[in-house]
XYZ file of C-alpha atoms in Angstrom:
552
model
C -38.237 18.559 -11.932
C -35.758 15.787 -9.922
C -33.362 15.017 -11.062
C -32.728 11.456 -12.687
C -28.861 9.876 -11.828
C -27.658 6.845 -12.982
C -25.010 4.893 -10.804
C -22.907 2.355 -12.938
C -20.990 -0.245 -10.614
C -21.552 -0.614 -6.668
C -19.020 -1.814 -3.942
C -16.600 1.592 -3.047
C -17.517 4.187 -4.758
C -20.524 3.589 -6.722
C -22.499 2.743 -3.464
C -21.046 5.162 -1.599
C -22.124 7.860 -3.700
C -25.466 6.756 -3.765
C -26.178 6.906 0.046
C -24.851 10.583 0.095
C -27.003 11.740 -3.120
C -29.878 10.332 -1.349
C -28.848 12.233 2.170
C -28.572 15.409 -0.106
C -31.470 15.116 -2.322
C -34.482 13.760 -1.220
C -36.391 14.110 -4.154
C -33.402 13.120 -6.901
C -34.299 9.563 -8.403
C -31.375 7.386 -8.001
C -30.876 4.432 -9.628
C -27.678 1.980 -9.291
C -26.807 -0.841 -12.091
C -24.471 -3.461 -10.601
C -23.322 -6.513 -13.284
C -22.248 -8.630 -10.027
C -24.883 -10.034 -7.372
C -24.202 -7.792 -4.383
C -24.278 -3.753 -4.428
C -21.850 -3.553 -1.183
C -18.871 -6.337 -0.254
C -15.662 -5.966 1.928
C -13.531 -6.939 -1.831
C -10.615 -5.904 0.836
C -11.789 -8.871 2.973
C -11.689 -11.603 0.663
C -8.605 -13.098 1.339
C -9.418 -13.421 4.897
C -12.260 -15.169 4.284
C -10.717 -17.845 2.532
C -8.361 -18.384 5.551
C -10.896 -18.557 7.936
C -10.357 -15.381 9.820
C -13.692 -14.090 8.551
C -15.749 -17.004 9.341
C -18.680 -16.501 7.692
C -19.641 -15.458 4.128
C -22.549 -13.084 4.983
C -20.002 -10.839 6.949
C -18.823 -10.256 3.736
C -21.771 -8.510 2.846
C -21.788 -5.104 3.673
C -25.163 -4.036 2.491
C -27.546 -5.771 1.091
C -30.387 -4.351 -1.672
C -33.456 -4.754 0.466
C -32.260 -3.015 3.128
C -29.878 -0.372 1.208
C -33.594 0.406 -0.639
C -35.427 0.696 2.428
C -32.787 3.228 4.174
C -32.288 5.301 1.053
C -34.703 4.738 -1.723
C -32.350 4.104 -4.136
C -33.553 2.005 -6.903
C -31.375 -0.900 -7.481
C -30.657 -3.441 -10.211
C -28.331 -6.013 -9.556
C -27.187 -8.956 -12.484
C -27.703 -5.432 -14.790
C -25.145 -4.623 -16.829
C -24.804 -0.875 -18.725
C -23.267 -2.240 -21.760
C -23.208 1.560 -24.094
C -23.155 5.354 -22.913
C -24.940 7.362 -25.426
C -23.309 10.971 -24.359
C -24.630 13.253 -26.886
C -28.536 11.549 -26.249
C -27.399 11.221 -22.468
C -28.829 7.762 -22.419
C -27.277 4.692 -21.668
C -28.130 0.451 -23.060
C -28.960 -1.848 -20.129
C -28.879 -5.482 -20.516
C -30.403 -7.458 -17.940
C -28.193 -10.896 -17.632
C -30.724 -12.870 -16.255
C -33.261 -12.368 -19.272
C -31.381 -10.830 -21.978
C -33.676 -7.897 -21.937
C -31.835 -4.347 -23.603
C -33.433 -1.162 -22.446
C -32.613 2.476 -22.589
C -32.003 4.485 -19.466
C -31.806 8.458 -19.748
C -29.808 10.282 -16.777
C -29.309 13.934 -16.116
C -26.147 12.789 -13.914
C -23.764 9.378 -14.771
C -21.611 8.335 -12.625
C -19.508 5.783 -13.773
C -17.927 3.248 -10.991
C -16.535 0.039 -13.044
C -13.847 -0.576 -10.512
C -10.655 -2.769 -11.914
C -10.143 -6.331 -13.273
C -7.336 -8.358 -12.121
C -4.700 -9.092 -14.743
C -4.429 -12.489 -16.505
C -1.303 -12.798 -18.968
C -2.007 -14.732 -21.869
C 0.621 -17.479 -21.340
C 1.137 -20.725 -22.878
C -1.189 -23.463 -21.026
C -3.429 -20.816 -19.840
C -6.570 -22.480 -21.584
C -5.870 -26.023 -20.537
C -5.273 -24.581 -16.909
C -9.084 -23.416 -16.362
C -10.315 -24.700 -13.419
C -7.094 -24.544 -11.844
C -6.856 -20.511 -12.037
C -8.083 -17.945 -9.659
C -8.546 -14.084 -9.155
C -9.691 -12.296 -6.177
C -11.860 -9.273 -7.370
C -15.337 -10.512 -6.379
C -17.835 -12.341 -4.370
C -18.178 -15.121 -7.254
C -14.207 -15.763 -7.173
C -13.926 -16.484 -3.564
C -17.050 -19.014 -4.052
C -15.195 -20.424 -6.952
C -12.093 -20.719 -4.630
C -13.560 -21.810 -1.649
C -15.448 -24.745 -3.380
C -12.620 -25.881 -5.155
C -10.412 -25.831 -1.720
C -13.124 -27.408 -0.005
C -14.080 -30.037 -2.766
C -9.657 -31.030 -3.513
C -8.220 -30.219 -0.445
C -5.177 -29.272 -2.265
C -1.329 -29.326 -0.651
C 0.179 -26.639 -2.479
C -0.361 -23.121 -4.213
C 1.619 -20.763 -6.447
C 0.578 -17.182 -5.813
C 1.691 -14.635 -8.606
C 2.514 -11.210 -7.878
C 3.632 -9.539 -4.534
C 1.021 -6.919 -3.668
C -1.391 -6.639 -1.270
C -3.570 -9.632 -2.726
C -0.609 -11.671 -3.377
C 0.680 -11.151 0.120
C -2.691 -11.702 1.851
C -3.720 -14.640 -0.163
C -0.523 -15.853 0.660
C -0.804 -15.752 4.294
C -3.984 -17.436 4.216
C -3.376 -19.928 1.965
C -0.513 -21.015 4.565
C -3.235 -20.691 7.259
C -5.424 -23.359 5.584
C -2.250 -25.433 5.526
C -1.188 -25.607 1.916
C 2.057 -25.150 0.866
C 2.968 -21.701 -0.839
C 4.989 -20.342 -3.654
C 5.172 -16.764 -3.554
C 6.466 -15.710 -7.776
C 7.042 -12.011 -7.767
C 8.929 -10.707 -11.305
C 10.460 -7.637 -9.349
C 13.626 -8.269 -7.182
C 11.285 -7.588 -3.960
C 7.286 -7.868 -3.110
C 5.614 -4.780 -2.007
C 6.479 -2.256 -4.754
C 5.708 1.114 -2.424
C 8.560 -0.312 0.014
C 12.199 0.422 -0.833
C 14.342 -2.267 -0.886
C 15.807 -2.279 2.568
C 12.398 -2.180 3.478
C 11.361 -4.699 1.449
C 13.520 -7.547 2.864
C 11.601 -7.471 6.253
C 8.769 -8.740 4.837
C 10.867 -11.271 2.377
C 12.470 -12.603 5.945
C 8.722 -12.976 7.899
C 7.510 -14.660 4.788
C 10.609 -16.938 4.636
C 9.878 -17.417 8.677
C 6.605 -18.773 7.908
C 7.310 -21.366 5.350
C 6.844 -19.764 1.744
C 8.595 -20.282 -1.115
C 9.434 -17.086 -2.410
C 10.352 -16.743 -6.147
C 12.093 -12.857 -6.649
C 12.779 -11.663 -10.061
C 10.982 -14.488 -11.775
C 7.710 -13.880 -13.509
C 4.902 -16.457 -15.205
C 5.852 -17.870 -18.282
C 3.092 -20.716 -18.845
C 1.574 -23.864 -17.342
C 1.974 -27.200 -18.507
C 0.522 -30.386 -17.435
C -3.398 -28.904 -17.527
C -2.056 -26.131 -14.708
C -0.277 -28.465 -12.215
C 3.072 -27.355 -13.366
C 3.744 -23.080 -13.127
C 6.616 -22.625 -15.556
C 8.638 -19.639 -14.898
C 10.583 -16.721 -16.815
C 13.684 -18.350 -15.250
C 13.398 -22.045 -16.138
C 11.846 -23.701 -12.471
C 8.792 -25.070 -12.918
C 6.352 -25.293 -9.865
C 3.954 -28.159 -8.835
C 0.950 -26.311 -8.421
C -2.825 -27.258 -7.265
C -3.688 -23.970 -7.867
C -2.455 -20.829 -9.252
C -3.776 -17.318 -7.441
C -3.250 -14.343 -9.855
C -2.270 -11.474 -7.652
C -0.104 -9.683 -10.736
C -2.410 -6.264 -11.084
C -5.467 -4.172 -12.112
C -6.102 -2.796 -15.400
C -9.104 -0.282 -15.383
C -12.635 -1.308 -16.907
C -12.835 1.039 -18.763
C -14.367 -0.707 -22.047
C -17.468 1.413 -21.785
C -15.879 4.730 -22.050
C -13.618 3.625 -25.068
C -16.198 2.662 -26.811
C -18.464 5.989 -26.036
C -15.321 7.807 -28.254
C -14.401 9.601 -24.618
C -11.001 9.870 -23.017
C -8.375 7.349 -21.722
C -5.198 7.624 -20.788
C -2.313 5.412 -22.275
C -3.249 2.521 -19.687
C -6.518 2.775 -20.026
C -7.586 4.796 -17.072
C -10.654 7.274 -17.508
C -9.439 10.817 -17.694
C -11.309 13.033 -15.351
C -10.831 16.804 -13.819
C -10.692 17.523 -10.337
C -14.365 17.164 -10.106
C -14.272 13.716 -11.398
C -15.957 15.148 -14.515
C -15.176 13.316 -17.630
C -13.990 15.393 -21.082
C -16.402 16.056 -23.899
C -19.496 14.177 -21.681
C -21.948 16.644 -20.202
C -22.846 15.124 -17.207
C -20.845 11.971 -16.871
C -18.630 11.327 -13.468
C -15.897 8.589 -13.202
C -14.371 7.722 -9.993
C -12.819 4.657 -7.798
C -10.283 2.816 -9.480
C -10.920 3.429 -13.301
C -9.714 6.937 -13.284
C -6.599 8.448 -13.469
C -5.894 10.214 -10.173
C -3.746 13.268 -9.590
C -0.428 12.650 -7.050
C -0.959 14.729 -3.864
C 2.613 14.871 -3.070
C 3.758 16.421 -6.873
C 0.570 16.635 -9.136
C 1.798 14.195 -12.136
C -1.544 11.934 -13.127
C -0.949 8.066 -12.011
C -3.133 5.248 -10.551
C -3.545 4.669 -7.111
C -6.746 1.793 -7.190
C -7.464 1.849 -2.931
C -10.816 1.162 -1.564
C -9.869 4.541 0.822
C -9.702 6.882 -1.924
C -12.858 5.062 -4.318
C -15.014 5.777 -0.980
C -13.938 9.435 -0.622
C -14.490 10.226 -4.111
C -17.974 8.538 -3.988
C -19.232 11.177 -1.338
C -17.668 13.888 -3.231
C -18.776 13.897 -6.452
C -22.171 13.155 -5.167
C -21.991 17.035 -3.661
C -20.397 17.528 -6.572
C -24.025 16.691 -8.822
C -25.995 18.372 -5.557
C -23.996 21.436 -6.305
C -21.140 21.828 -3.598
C -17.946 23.444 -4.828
C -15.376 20.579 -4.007
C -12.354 20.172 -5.715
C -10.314 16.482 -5.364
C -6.802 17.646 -4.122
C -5.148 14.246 -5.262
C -4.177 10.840 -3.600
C -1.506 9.407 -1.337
C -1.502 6.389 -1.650
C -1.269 5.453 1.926
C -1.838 1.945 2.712
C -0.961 -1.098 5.131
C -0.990 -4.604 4.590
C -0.056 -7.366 7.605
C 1.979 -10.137 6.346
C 2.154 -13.153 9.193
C 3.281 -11.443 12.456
C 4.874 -8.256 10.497
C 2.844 -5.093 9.410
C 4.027 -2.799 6.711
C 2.560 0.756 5.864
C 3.903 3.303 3.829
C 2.297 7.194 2.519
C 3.530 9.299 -0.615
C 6.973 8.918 -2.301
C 9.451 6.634 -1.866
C 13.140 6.444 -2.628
C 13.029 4.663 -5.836
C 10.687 7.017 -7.166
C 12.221 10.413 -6.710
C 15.566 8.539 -7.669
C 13.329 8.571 -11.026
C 11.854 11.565 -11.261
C 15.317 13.036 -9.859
C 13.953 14.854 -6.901
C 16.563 16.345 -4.336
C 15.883 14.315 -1.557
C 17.064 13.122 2.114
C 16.072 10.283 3.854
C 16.148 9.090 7.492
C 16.210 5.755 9.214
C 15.126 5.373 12.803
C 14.159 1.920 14.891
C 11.535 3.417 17.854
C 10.202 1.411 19.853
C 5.993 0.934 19.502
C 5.627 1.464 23.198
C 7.246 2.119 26.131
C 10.103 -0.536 26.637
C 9.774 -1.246 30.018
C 5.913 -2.336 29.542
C 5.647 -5.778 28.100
C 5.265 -6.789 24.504
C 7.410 -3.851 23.238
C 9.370 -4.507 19.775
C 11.254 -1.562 17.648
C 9.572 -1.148 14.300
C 11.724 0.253 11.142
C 11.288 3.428 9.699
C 12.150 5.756 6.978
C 10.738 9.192 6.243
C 11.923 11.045 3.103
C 11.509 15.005 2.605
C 12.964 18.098 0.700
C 16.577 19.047 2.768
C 15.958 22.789 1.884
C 12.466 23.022 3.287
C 11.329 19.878 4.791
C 8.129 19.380 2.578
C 7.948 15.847 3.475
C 7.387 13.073 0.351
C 6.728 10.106 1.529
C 7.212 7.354 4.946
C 7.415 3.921 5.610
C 7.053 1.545 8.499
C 7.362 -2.386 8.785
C 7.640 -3.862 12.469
C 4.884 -6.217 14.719
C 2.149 -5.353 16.791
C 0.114 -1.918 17.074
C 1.804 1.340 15.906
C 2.822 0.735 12.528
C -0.538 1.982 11.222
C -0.286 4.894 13.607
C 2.794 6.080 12.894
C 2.065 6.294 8.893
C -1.216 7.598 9.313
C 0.410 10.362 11.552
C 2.797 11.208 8.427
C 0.081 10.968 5.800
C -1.969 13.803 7.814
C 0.855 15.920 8.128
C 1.329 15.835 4.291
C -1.724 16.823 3.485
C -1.852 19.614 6.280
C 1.278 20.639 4.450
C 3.600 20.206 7.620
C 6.792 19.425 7.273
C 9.387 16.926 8.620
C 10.444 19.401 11.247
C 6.721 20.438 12.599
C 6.642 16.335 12.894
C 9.011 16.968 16.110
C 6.258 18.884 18.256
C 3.488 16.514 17.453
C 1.437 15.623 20.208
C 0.325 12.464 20.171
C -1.751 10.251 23.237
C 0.708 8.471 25.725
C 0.361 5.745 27.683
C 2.534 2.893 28.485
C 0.703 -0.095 26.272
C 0.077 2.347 23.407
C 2.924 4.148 22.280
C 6.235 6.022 23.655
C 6.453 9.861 25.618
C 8.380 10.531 22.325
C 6.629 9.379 19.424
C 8.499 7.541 16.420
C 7.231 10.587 14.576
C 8.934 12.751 17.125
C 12.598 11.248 16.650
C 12.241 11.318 13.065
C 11.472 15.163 13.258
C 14.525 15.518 15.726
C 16.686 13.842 13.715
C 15.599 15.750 10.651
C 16.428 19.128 12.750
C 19.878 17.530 13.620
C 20.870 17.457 9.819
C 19.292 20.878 9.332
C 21.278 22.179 11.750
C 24.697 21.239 9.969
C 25.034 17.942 12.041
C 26.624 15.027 9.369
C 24.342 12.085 8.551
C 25.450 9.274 6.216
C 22.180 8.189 4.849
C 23.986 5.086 2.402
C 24.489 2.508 4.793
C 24.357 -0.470 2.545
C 27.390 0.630 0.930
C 29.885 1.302 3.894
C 32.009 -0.683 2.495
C 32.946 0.765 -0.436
C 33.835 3.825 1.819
C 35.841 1.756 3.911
C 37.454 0.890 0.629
C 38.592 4.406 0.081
C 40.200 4.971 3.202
C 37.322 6.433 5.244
C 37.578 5.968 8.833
C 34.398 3.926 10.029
C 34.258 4.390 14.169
C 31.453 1.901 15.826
C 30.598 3.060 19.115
C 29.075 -0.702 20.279
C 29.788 -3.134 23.090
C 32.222 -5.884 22.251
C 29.352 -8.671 22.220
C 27.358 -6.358 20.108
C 29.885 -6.115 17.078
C 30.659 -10.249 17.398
C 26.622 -10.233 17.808
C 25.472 -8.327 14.949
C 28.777 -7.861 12.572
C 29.193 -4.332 10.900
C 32.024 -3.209 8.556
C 34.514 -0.588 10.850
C 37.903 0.467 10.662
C 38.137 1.445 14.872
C 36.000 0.042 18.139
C 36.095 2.068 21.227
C 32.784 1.734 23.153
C 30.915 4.960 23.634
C 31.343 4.580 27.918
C 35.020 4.680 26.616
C 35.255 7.470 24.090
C 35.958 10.835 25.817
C 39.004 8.748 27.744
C 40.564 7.785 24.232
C 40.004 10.592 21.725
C 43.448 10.893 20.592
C 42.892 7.393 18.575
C 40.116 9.006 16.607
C 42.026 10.527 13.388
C 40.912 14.183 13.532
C 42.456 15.006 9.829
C 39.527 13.716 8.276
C 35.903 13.313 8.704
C 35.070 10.170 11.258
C 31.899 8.140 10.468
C 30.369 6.641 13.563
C 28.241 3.493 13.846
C 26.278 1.342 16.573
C 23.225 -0.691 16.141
C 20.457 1.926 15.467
C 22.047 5.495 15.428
C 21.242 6.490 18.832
C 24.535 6.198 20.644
C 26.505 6.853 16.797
C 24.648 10.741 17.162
C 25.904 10.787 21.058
C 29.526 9.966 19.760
C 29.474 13.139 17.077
C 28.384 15.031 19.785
C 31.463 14.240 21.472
C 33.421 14.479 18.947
C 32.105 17.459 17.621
C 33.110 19.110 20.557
C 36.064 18.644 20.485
C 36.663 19.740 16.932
C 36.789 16.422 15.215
C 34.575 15.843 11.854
C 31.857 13.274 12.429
C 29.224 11.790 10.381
C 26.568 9.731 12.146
C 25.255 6.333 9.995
C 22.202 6.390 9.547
C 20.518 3.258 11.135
C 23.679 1.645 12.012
C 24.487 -2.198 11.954
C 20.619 -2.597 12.059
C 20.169 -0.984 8.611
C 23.497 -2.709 7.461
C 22.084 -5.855 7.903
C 18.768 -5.149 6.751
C 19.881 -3.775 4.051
C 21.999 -7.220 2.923
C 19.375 -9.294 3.562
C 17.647 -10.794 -0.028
C-alpha cells in the first residue's frame, strides 16, 4: 500500500519537500495544504519588487499549482488551511477558506511547514493605525503595499527593525523616492555584525539619505498612524510604517496538538526533523528549533537556505534514507545601497556571552586585483579557537563582487571542519576582474599563522587610547599625509622607508605597538623590529579599524 503524506505550508520547505518525495516515490500520494494563494514565491524577493527592481509580479511566482501538478503529481490545495493535528488518530481538520467546508485528512507521514509571522507589538495607536501598517511575509502584503503606494503616493516611511527586511525595504523604499526613517532599538542594525562592522552599513545608509534611529524602539502611533512615537520621546511623521522587528514561529497548531515547544515557541524536533511524542509528524523551515553547527546549543536561525535543505531531507528521511541534520550556520548576505555585508557562524558578541576563548583578525583585501579597474578593499574579520584554529564565525562588508565569495569560502571550510590555518592554502580561481592571486581568505589564514607562531597582534584597536594612557608606546609606521589624512592615536612617527635608519628612537625596554592604515606595513615594521630584538605588537587593522571602529 502507498503511502499517504500530508504537506502543511508551501513556499521553502514545504514545497521543496514535495518535489523530492515525488522524485523518490512514485507511487506515494502527496498532498500539500497551503492557507495563502500561491504554493511557491521568492518571500526573499519581496522587497525588491516593491522598488521596482523586480518588475513584474508574476516573477515572483516561482511555481505555480497547474504546472507544479503536472510535473509531479502532487495534489494541491491552496486557500486550505489545516486548522488541528489529531496525533494519536494520525488525522488532521482541514478548513477550506473559500467555503467553510471542515474535513478530515488521515496521513501516514506529516510534515509540518508553517513558516514564521512577522512581529507586531501591541502599542498604543496600533488599532487606529490600520491601513497605515505593513509586514512583508507574503504575496498578499506586497499587494496591500503596492496598492497603497500606488493609490497615496506617499513622501515618507518609518521602517522598524534593522534586519534583512528592514534594511531591504529600506533601500527600496528610498528607490521609489520616499523619504526613510530607519528605527532600530539595538545600538546598531544587522545583529550578526559586530559593532565595528556594523557602522559600515550605518555610514552607506547615512550616504544615501536615511534617517537612522539607533537604540530607539516603537512605542505607539498617534494621529491614526501618521505620527511613530518612539521609546525615546521623537515622534516621526510617517505615511507608512513597515514592520521589519522579527519572526515568531507559527507554531499554534502544534501547541494546541499537546506536542513540544520550546520557550519561544519554536517546534522541538530531533535531527531527523521528527517531532516528540508524534509518530509520524516532521517539522522543518523556520518553525523549528535548529541545532548551532558551530557549538550544538538549540537556537533559531529562520533562512530560506536552510528551510530548502531541510525540505529535501526529511523527504529521504519518510522514503527511508539515513540522514541526519548536522545543524545551521547561519550564513547570510544582505546588500544595503552600494555596500554588501555577509557574515557565517559566531561572532564576537556572542562568544563574549557564552565566554568562549577566542581571537579575532581584521584584514582590508582588496576584491580584485588593484591594478584592474573597479577594485575597492572590503573589511573583514574572521574569529577562531587560538589553540587549534577551529574557526567560529566571519564577516565581510565592502562593494562590488567578492563579499559573498569570501564568506561562502569560510562557511564551507567550517563545515569541512578546516581550520583558520588550512584557510591559507586555499585555492581559489584567479583572474584579474574576479578576485586577487592571494585570496582575502588567504591573508586571513597567514595572518592567523603569524600569531600562532608567537608573532604579537593587538586585536583591541578601538581602545588604543586607553593604552596610550598607560604609557604604552604606540609606533605608526605611515606617510606624513597619511597620519594628517586619516588621524590615529600614536606616541612616535617614523615612516616604515625610514625605520631600519632610526631604530635607536624605538624604546626597546618595553613592548612597541605598531600602526599604519590596514596592518600590512605595521607586520613589516615587527619584522624589523623583531630582528633586532625589540618587542613589537602589530594593530590589528590599523587607523582603518580605528576609525571604523569610532564611527556611530
Amino acid at each position: 500500500m502507498s503511502k499517504r503524506i500530508l504537506i502543511v505550508g508551501g513556499v521553502a520547505g514545504g514545497a521543496s519537500c514535495a518535489a523530492r518525495l515525488r522524485r523518490m516515490d512514485e507511487a506515494a500520494e502527496i498532498v500539500l495544504f497551503e492557507r495563502g494563494e500561491y504554493i511557491s514565491f521568492a518571500n526573499c524577493g519581496l522587497p525588491y519588487y516593491i522598488g521596482g527592481v523586480i518588475p513584474k509580479r508574476e516573477m515572483l511566482l516561482v511555481q505555480d499549482e497547474k504546472t507544479m501538478h503536472a510535473w509531479f503529481n502532487i495534489d494541491i490545495h491552496t486557500r486550505t488551511e489545516v486548522t488541528a493535528i489529531q496525533p494519536a488518530e494520525k488525522t488532521v481538520s482541514v478548513k477550506d477558506l473559500r467555503t467553510g467546508e471542515v474535513r478530515s485528512e488521515r496521513y501516514d507521514a506529516l510534515v509540518l511547514s508553517p513558516g514564521a509571522a512577522p512581529i507586531v507589538p501591541q502599542v498604543p495607536g496600533l488599532e487606529e493605525a490600520q491601513g497605515r501598517i505593513f509586514t512583508i511575509r507574503n504575496i498578499a502584503d506586497v499587494d496591500a503595499l503596492q496598492e497603497f503606494l500606488t493609490a497615496t503616493r506617499p513622501s515618507t516611511a518609518v521602517v522598524v527593525g534593522g534586519g534583512f527586511i528592514g534594511l531591504e525595504m529600506t533601500e527600496n523604499l528610498r528607490r521609489r523616492g520616499l523619504a526613510v526613517h530607519l528605527v532600530e532599538a539595538a545600538g546598531q542594525v544587522m545583529a550578526p555584525l559586530d559593532p565595528e562592522m556594523a557602522t559600515l552599513v550605518h555610514a552607506e545608509l547615512r550616504k544615501n539619505g536615511v534617517d537612522l534611529h539607533l537604540g530607539s524602539a516603537l512605542a505607539g502611533f498617534e494621529n491614526g498612524g501618521k505620527t511613530v512615537v518612539l521609546t525615546d520621546g521623537q515622534k516621526l511623521y510617517a505615511d507608512c510604517t513597515i514592520m521589519a522587528i522579527g519572526v515568531r514561529p507559527e507554531s499554534g497548531l502544534i501547541k494546541e496538538a499537546g506536542l513540544a515547544v520550546n520557550d519561544r515557541g519554536a517546534i522541538v524536533v530531533d535531527d531527523q526533523f521528527r517531532v516528540k511524542g508524534a509518530d509520524g509528524v516532521y517539522a522543518i523551515g523556520d518553525a523549528i528549533e535548529v541545532r548551532d553547527f558551530i557549538f550544538g546549543e538549540k537556537t533559531q536561525i529562520p533562512l530560506a537556505g536552510p528551510a530548502n535543505r531541510m525540505g529535501r531531507m526529511v523527504a529521504d528521511i519518510i522514503c527511508g534514507k539515513d540522514k541526519h541534520y548536522a545543524g545551521t550556520l547561519g550564513s547570510s548576505v544582505v546588500q544595503v545601497f552600494g555596500t554588501q555585508c555577509a557574515t557565517t557562524g559566531k561572532n564576537e558578541k556572542q562568544l563574549r556571552q557564552m565566554g568562549v576563548d577566542y581571537q579575532s583578525i581584521h584584514l582590508y583585501p582588496a576584491n580584485h586585483a588593484t591594478y584592474y579597474p573597479g577594485a575597492s578593499q572590503m573589511s573583514l574579520k574572521v574569529l577562531y579557537a587560538p589553540a587549534d584554529g577551529k574557526l567560529y564565525g566571519a564577516q565581510a562588508v565592502g562593494k562590488d563582487m567578492g563579499i559573498d565569495k569570501t564568506i561562502d569560502v569560510i562557511a564551507t571550510a567550517i563545515k569541512a571542519g578546516m581550520s583558520v590555518f588550512d584557510l591559507a592554502d586555499v585555492e581559489l580561481c584567479y583572474a584579474p576582474p574576479f578576485g586577487t592571486a592571494k585570496a582575502p581568505v588567504n591573508f586571513a589564514g597567514y595572518i592567523a599563522e603569524n600569531i600562532a607562531s608567537g608573532e604579537g597582534y593587538f586585536d583591541d584597536t578601538p581602545h588604543l587610547d586607553a593604552l596610550i594612557a598607560q604609557g604604552a608606546t604606540v609606533l605608526d609606521v605611515r606617510g606624513k599625509k597619511e597620519l594628517e589624512r586619516v588621524p590615529m592615536p600614536s606616541t612616535l612617527h617614523i615612516p616604515l622607508p625610514e625605520l631600519r635608519s632610526r631604530l635607536a628612537e624605538v624604546p626597546a625596554d618595553q613592548p612597541v605597538y605598531v600602526s599604519c592604515m590596514i596592518g600590512v606595513r605595521g607586520h613589516i615594521a615587527c619584522r624589523i623590529l623583531q630582528g633586532h630584538g625589540i618587542d613589537a605588537i602589530n594593530v590589528a587593522g590599523g587607523a582603518k579599524l580605528y576609525t571604523q571602529s569610532h564611527l556611530s
